[in-house]
XYZ file of C-alpha atoms in Angstrom:
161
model
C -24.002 20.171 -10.768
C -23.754 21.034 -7.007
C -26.261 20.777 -4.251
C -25.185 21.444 -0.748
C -21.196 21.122 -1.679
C -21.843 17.531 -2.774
C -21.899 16.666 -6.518
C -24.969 15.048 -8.029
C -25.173 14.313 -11.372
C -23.409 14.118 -14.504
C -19.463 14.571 -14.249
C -16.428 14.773 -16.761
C -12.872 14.814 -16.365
C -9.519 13.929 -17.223
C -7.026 12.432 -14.778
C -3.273 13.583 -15.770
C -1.660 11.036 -13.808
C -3.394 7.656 -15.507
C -4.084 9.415 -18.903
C -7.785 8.633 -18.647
C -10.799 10.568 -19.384
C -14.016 9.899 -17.296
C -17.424 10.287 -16.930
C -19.198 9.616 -13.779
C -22.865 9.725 -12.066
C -23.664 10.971 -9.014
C -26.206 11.133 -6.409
C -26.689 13.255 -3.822
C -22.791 13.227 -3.237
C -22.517 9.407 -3.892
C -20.474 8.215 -6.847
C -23.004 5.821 -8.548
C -20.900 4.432 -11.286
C -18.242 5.700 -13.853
C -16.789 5.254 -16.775
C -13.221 5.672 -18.059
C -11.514 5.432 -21.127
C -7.371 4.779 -22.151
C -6.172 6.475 -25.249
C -5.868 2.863 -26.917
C -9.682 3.354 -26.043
C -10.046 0.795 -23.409
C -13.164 0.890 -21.252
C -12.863 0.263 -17.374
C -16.308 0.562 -15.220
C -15.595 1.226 -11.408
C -18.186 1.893 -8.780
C -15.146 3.639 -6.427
C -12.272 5.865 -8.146
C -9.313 4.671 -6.078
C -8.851 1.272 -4.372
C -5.591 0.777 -3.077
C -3.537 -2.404 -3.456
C -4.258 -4.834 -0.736
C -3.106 -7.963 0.860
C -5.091 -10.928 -0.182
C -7.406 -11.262 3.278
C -6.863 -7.651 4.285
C -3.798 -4.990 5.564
C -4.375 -7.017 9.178
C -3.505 -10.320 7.362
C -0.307 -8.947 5.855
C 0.559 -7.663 9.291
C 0.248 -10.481 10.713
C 1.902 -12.368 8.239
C 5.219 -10.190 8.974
C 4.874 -10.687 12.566
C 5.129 -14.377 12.358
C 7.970 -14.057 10.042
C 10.136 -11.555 11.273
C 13.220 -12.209 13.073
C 15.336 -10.053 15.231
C 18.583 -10.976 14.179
C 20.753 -12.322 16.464
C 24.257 -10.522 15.437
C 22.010 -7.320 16.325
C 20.997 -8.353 19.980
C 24.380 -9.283 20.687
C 25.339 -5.740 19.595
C 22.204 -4.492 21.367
C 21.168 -2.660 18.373
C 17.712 -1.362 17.770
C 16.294 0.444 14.354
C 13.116 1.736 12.707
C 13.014 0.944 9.292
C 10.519 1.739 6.375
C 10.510 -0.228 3.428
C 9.258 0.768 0.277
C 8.275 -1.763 -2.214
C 5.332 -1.367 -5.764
C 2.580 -3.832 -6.597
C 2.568 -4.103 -10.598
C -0.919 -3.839 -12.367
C -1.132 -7.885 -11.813
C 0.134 -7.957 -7.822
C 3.704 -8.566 -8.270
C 5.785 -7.099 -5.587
C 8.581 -5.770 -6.468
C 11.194 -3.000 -6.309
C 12.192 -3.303 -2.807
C 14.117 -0.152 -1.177
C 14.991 0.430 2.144
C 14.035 4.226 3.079
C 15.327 4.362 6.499
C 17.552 1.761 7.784
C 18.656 -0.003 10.953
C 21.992 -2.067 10.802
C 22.728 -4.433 8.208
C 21.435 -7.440 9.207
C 18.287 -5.766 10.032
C 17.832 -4.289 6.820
C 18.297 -7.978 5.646
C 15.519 -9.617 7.392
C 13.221 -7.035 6.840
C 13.937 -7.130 2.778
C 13.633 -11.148 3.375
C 10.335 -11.334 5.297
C 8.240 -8.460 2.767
C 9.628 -9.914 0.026
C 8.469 -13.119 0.749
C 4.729 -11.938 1.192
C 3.136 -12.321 -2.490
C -0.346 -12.243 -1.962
C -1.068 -8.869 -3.204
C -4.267 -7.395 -5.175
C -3.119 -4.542 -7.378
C -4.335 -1.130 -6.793
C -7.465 0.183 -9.007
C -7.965 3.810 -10.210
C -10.572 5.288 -12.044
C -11.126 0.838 -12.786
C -8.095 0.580 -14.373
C -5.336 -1.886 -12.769
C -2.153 0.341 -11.724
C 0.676 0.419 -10.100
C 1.395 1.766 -6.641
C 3.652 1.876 -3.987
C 3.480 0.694 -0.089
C 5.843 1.771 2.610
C 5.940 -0.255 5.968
C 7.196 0.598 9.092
C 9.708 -1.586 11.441
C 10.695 -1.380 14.897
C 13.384 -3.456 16.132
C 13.320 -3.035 20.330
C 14.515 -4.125 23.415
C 11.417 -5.171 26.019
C 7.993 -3.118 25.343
C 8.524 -0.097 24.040
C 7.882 2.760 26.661
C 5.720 5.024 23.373
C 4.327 3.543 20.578
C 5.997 4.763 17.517
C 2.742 4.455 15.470
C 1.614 1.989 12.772
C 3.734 -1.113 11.900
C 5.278 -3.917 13.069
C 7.254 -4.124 16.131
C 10.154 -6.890 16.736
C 10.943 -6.929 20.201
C 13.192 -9.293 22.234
């Protein structure tokens, strides 16, 4: 049921995307605890529906990480060259990275130190939906700059000589 727009309750579903049906309790718009079930009929209990895969020590920790690791590389100063990049990699159901793609890319070399230093981060918790280990996808931002730049472009992790 409903009271004031917030479910409390008893709750079914289905979710299309995982192929698993749920059931779920809730109070006073608070998911309690839930319940959901595989077609192999595998049981998965989950408190939250969606937890999304995570760097072992937190996002901050991963950001960090790349920070420290990234390089700007040096055939691209000389050139003067600057880039923002996104990189798109998944986290398998056991937190493997993998499946590295650059979306948007600077020059080569850029590309290449940016593929090196995410690729080499592995400490990754796999996403969770509906308590069932999944696999997801993360896209990070790069900026490769001259000096500080004069606007922030937003989330992720600046390189600047």
């Amino acid at each position: 049921m409903v009271n004031n727009f917030k479910r409390d309750g008893k709750w079914q579903g289905h979710s299309i995307r995982y192929n698993l049906s749920f059931n779920e309790e809730y109070n006073n718009g608070k998911l309690i605890n839930g319940t959901s079930i595989d077609p192999s009929g595998n049981k998965y209990n989950y408190t939250v529906q969606m937890i999304a895969a995570n760097y072992k020590g937190g996002i901050v920790n991963f950001w960090q990480y790349l920070a420290k690791t990234l390089r700007y590389p040096m055939p691209s100063v000389t050139a003067q060259r600057q880039g923002q990049l996104l990189v798109k990699f998944t986290i398998d159901q056991t937190g493997r990275p993998g499946n590295y793609e650059i979306l948007v890319h600077g020059d080569k070399y850029m590309d290449e130190e940016a593929l090196n230093a995410i690729s080499s981060a592995k400490n990754w918790l796999p996403a969770k939906h509906y308590g069932k280990l999944v696999t997801s996808s993360i896209i990070v931002p790069i900026f490769f700059c001259f000096g500080k730049p004069q606007h922030s472009f937003g989330r992720g992790v600046y390189v600047i000589i």
